[in-house]
């Protein structure tokens, strides 16, 4: 009888994490989290990108096994993530959506790391206090960044949006804050002459919506926070940099909010540069590949 050992089997990871969204293939989150795991020597944790169709997050989470520790949540699931959780942090409730689900034996906890991530990204660039600001867009990211500006003390906030009705939830979230600023909603098609954009401009809309008139208006701000990171630079980011503004980009936000997720998923931490540098390298590789037709 043969005593030769059988085929080696790869052990299941002790801890599993992922980003969920639809679409999700473009996400840099696996690059950032895996870079952190490598730096920390965490060989027992995996992080993947999982496509979950709209409306399917609750069923997906219910089907996950005990190895699962955390989910980074992107569009279109942030509101559903908040609703399905057993425990919701006050910040996730205030923002009206969760980008972080922590899974454990006691259930699912929903959090929002976009808000503190945006605060950290601005502070890293020297923005420690804001008096007047403008947010372009009215979706979930607009709500989170507007709350971040409120945390930094903004007293007057202008929300520029194509249709004011689209900003209703974001505006309500800001107005419910204990230190709520005065909020003015302005339609992008009816911007008054001489509108003051303030100390900081945050852009949360796709590049296609950055019309020349909007770019010319918003690029005059001392600080421009462009949440898009691909393609880069956006028209607004390019114009702001040319005007000498401080530009905070979407990868700054992604890295800072991902660092906070890492800490909740694993209990460990790294320098934010570890995650951000990995993201920049991946973006550069994408650009190079697109340029060669690869």
Tab-separated table of N, CA, C and O in Angstrom, residues 223-284:
chain	number	residue	atom	x	y	z
A	223	UNK	N	-8.661	75.987	-2.354
A	223	UNK	CA	-8.534	74.540	-2.216
A	223	UNK	C	-9.626	73.876	-3.032
A	223	UNK	O	-10.808	74.212	-2.897
A	224	UNK	N	-9.242	72.923	-3.879
A	224	UNK	CA	-10.202	72.153	-4.663
A	224	UNK	C	-10.025	70.678	-4.330
A	224	UNK	O	-8.930	70.128	-4.460
A	225	UNK	N	-11.098	70.055	-3.886
A	225	UNK	CA	-11.112	68.643	-3.513
A	225	UNK	C	-11.896	67.910	-4.595
A	225	UNK	O	-13.109	67.989	-4.651
A	226	UNK	N	-11.183	67.205	-5.454
A	226	UNK	CA	-11.795	66.478	-6.566
A	226	UNK	C	-11.847	64.997	-6.197
A	226	UNK	O	-10.816	64.335	-6.084
A	227	UNK	N	-13.061	64.469	-5.979
A	227	UNK	CA	-13.157	63.092	-5.490
A	227	UNK	C	-12.900	62.057	-6.587
A	227	UNK	O	-12.668	60.884	-6.294
A	228	UNK	N	-12.927	62.461	-7.842
A	228	UNK	CA	-12.600	61.545	-8.933
A	228	UNK	C	-11.086	61.333	-8.974
A	228	UNK	O	-10.317	62.266	-8.753
A	229	UNK	N	-10.657	60.096	-9.231
A	229	UNK	CA	-9.217	59.849	-9.386
A	229	UNK	C	-8.882	59.179	-10.715
A	229	UNK	O	-7.701	59.016	-11.044
A	230	UNK	N	-9.891	58.785	-11.474
A	230	UNK	CA	-9.653	58.154	-12.772
A	230	UNK	C	-10.850	58.456	-13.667
A	230	UNK	O	-11.966	58.059	-13.323
A	231	UNK	N	-10.665	59.213	-14.749
A	231	UNK	CA	-9.409	59.709	-15.312
A	231	UNK	C	-8.862	60.919	-14.539
A	231	UNK	O	-9.623	61.622	-13.882
A	232	UNK	N	-7.547	61.102	-14.671
A	232	UNK	CA	-6.874	62.208	-13.973
A	232	UNK	C	-5.850	62.850	-14.897
A	232	UNK	O	-5.159	62.139	-15.632
A	233	UNK	N	-5.757	64.183	-14.848
A	233	UNK	CA	-6.564	65.102	-14.042
A	233	UNK	C	-7.907	65.377	-14.697
A	233	UNK	O	-8.042	65.304	-15.919
A	234	UNK	N	-8.887	65.686	-13.897
A	234	UNK	CA	-10.172	66.133	-14.428
A	234	UNK	C	-10.004	67.572	-14.914
A	234	UNK	O	-9.029	68.251	-14.565
A	235	UNK	N	-10.948	68.067	-15.711
A	235	UNK	CA	-10.862	69.473	-16.133
A	235	UNK	C	-10.751	70.441	-14.955
A	235	UNK	O	-9.965	71.391	-14.995
A	236	UNK	N	-11.518	70.165	-13.896
A	236	UNK	CA	-11.477	71.053	-12.734
A	236	UNK	C	-10.131	70.966	-12.027
A	236	UNK	O	-9.543	71.997	-11.662
A	237	UNK	N	-9.626	69.767	-11.822
A	237	UNK	CA	-8.334	69.613	-11.135
A	237	UNK	C	-7.216	70.279	-11.923
A	237	UNK	O	-6.344	70.944	-11.347
A	238	UNK	N	-7.236	70.133	-13.249
A	238	UNK	CA	-6.197	70.743	-14.085
A	238	UNK	C	-6.255	72.259	-14.006
A	238	UNK	O	-5.222	72.931	-13.869
A	239	UNK	N	-7.462	72.813	-14.068
A	239	UNK	CA	-7.613	74.268	-14.013
A	239	UNK	C	-7.228	74.802	-12.644
A	239	UNK	O	-6.598	75.861	-12.535
A	240	UNK	N	-7.598	74.086	-11.588
A	240	UNK	CA	-7.256	74.531	-10.233
A	240	UNK	C	-5.749	74.510	-10.017
A	240	UNK	O	-5.179	75.446	-9.448
A	241	UNK	N	-5.086	73.444	-10.473
A	241	UNK	CA	-3.629	73.366	-10.332
A	241	UNK	C	-2.949	74.490	-11.106
A	241	UNK	O	-1.983	75.099	-10.616
A	242	UNK	N	-3.448	74.779	-12.297
A	242	UNK	CA	-2.869	75.852	-13.108
A	242	UNK	C	-3.036	77.208	-12.441
A	242	UNK	O	-2.202	78.110	-12.621
A	243	UNK	N	-4.100	77.355	-11.655
A	243	UNK	CA	-4.360	78.613	-10.958
A	243	UNK	C	-3.620	78.711	-9.635
A	243	UNK	O	-3.726	79.721	-8.929
A	244	UNK	N	-2.889	77.654	-9.274
A	244	UNK	CA	-2.122	77.677	-8.039
A	244	UNK	C	-2.873	77.199	-6.814
A	244	UNK	O	-2.396	77.379	-5.683
A	245	UNK	N	-4.024	76.566	-6.999
A	245	UNK	CA	-4.802	76.079	-5.873
A	245	UNK	C	-4.181	74.819	-5.280
A	245	UNK	O	-3.429	74.102	-5.948
A	246	UNK	N	-4.514	74.545	-4.034
A	246	UNK	CA	-4.184	73.261	-3.426
A	246	UNK	C	-5.203	72.254	-3.910
A	246	UNK	O	-6.416	72.478	-3.779
A	247	UNK	N	-4.752	71.144	-4.485
A	247	UNK	CA	-5.658	70.141	-5.033
A	247	UNK	C	-5.580	68.871	-4.192
A	247	UNK	O	-4.509	68.293	-4.013
A	248	UNK	N	-6.717	68.465	-3.672
A	248	UNK	CA	-6.860	67.199	-2.958
A	248	UNK	C	-7.595	66.265	-3.912
A	248	UNK	O	-8.616	66.643	-4.478
A	249	UNK	N	-7.080	65.044	-4.097
A	249	UNK	CA	-7.714	64.190	-5.103
A	249	UNK	C	-8.431	62.997	-4.489
A	249	UNK	O	-8.353	62.726	-3.288
A	250	UNK	N	-9.152	62.299	-5.360
A	250	UNK	CA	-9.961	61.186	-4.906
A	250	UNK	C	-9.167	60.053	-4.316
A	250	UNK	O	-9.666	59.301	-3.462
A	251	UNK	N	-7.911	59.896	-4.733
A	251	UNK	CA	-7.081	58.844	-4.157
A	251	UNK	C	-6.691	59.179	-2.722
A	251	UNK	O	-6.522	58.274	-1.895
A	252	UNK	N	-6.563	60.481	-2.410
A	252	UNK	CA	-6.346	60.878	-1.015
A	252	UNK	C	-7.521	60.416	-0.158
A	252	UNK	O	-7.340	59.846	0.925
A	253	UNK	N	-8.739	60.671	-0.657
A	253	UNK	CA	-9.939	60.250	0.073
A	253	UNK	C	-10.006	58.735	0.172
A	253	UNK	O	-10.256	58.183	1.253
A	254	UNK	N	-9.779	58.045	-0.952
A	254	UNK	CA	-9.870	56.588	-0.959
A	254	UNK	C	-8.901	55.973	0.038
A	254	UNK	O	-9.251	55.048	0.784
A	255	UNK	N	-7.671	56.468	0.069
A	255	UNK	CA	-6.664	55.900	0.968
A	255	UNK	C	-7.000	56.147	2.430
A	255	UNK	O	-6.875	55.243	3.271
A	256	UNK	N	-7.429	57.365	2.753
A	256	UNK	CA	-7.729	57.670	4.157
A	256	UNK	C	-8.935	56.884	4.659
A	256	UNK	O	-8.932	56.379	5.793
A	257	UNK	N	-9.980	56.766	3.823
A	257	UNK	CA	-11.141	56.005	4.292
A	257	UNK	C	-10.829	54.513	4.333
A	257	UNK	O	-11.310	53.794	5.207
A	258	UNK	N	-9.970	54.040	3.420
A	258	UNK	CA	-9.586	52.629	3.421
A	258	UNK	C	-8.740	52.285	4.643
A	258	UNK	O	-8.843	51.175	5.191
A	259	UNK	N	-7.889	53.216	5.064
A	259	UNK	CA	-7.082	52.994	6.260
A	259	UNK	C	-7.974	52.770	7.479
A	259	UNK	O	-7.727	51.878	8.302
A	260	UNK	N	-9.033	53.552	7.591
A	260	UNK	CA	-9.968	53.390	8.706
A	260	UNK	C	-10.698	52.054	8.621
A	260	UNK	O	-10.991	51.423	9.643
A	261	UNK	N	-10.995	51.600	7.391
A	261	UNK	CA	-11.605	50.281	7.225
A	261	UNK	C	-10.625	49.178	7.627
A	261	UNK	O	-11.000	48.214	8.305
A	262	UNK	N	-9.383	49.312	7.188
A	262	UNK	CA	-8.349	48.333	7.546
A	262	UNK	C	-8.293	48.133	9.055
A	262	UNK	O	-8.232	47.001	9.545
A	263	UNK	N	-8.310	49.225	9.784
A	263	UNK	CA	-8.223	49.149	11.240
A	263	UNK	C	-9.420	48.412	11.831
A	263	UNK	O	-9.283	47.650	12.793
A	264	UNK	N	-10.602	48.607	11.235
A	264	UNK	CA	-11.795	47.936	11.752
A	264	UNK	C	-11.842	46.461	11.341
A	264	UNK	O	-12.313	45.615	12.103
A	265	UNK	N	-11.360	46.138	10.152
A	265	UNK	CA	-11.400	44.761	9.670
A	265	UNK	C	-10.344	43.873	10.328
A	265	UNK	O	-10.570	42.683	10.534
A	266	UNK	N	-9.165	44.448	10.609
A	266	UNK	CA	-8.030	43.629	11.057
A	266	UNK	C	-7.489	44.000	12.426
A	266	UNK	O	-6.717	43.220	13.002
A	267	UNK	N	-7.801	45.186	12.927
A	267	UNK	CA	-7.223	45.643	14.179
A	267	UNK	C	-5.808	46.155	14.043
A	267	UNK	O	-5.155	46.450	15.037
A	268	UNK	N	-5.313	46.261	12.796
A	268	UNK	CA	-3.952	46.725	12.540
A	268	UNK	C	-3.994	48.001	11.706
A	268	UNK	O	-5.023	48.352	11.142
A	269	UNK	N	-2.844	48.687	11.624
A	269	UNK	CA	-2.790	49.941	10.879
A	269	UNK	C	-1.432	50.089	10.213
A	269	UNK	O	-0.446	49.459	10.613
A	270	UNK	N	-1.408	50.924	9.172
A	270	UNK	CA	-0.164	51.252	8.467
A	270	UNK	C	-0.160	52.755	8.194
A	270	UNK	O	-1.160	53.432	8.429
A	271	UNK	N	0.938	53.260	7.679
A	271	UNK	CA	0.960	54.644	7.219
A	271	UNK	C	0.064	54.765	5.996
A	271	UNK	O	0.037	53.876	5.133
A	272	UNK	N	-0.689	55.848	5.908
A	272	UNK	CA	-1.621	56.005	4.788
A	272	UNK	C	-0.885	55.973	3.454
A	272	UNK	O	-1.446	55.550	2.425
A	273	UNK	N	0.383	56.376	3.436
A	273	UNK	CA	1.159	56.381	2.198
A	273	UNK	C	1.318	54.985	1.608
A	273	UNK	O	1.441	54.834	0.387
A	274	UNK	N	1.317	53.953	2.441
A	274	UNK	CA	1.441	52.583	1.937
A	274	UNK	C	0.301	52.269	0.987
A	274	UNK	O	0.495	51.714	-0.105
A	275	UNK	N	-0.911	52.640	1.381
A	275	UNK	CA	-2.088	52.353	0.572
A	275	UNK	C	-2.176	53.309	-0.620
A	275	UNK	O	-2.451	52.895	-1.749
A	276	UNK	N	-1.915	54.579	-0.376
A	276	UNK	CA	-2.038	55.566	-1.455
A	276	UNK	C	-0.986	55.328	-2.545
A	276	UNK	O	-1.310	55.404	-3.743
A	277	UNK	N	0.244	55.036	-2.154
A	277	UNK	CA	1.290	54.800	-3.152
A	277	UNK	C	0.967	53.583	-4.016
A	277	UNK	O	1.245	53.579	-5.227
A	278	UNK	N	0.396	52.557	-3.406
A	278	UNK	CA	0.000	51.382	-4.183
A	278	UNK	C	-1.085	51.749	-5.190
A	278	UNK	O	-1.078	51.283	-6.336
A	279	UNK	N	-2.005	52.605	-4.764
A	279	UNK	CA	-3.055	53.045	-5.672
A	279	UNK	C	-2.515	53.867	-6.828
A	279	UNK	O	-2.936	53.696	-7.983
A	280	UNK	N	-1.569	54.751	-6.546
A	280	UNK	CA	-0.990	55.582	-7.610
A	280	UNK	C	-0.229	54.713	-8.613
A	280	UNK	O	-0.287	54.945	-9.828
A	281	UNK	N	0.471	53.704	-8.117
A	281	UNK	CA	1.201	52.813	-9.013
A	281	UNK	C	0.234	52.042	-9.911
A	281	UNK	O	0.479	51.858	-11.113
A	282	UNK	N	-0.883	51.613	-9.342
A	282	UNK	CA	-1.879	50.879	-10.134
A	282	UNK	C	-2.512	51.779	-11.188
A	282	UNK	O	-2.745	51.354	-12.330
A	283	UNK	N	-2.786	53.025	-10.828
A	283	UNK	CA	-3.342	53.974	-11.801
A	283	UNK	C	-2.355	54.247	-12.924
A	283	UNK	O	-2.735	54.327	-14.095
A	284	UNK	N	-1.089	54.392	-12.579
A	284	UNK	CA	-0.063	54.622	-13.604
A	284	UNK	C	0.027	53.454	-14.559
A	284	UNK	O	0.189	53.616	-15.771
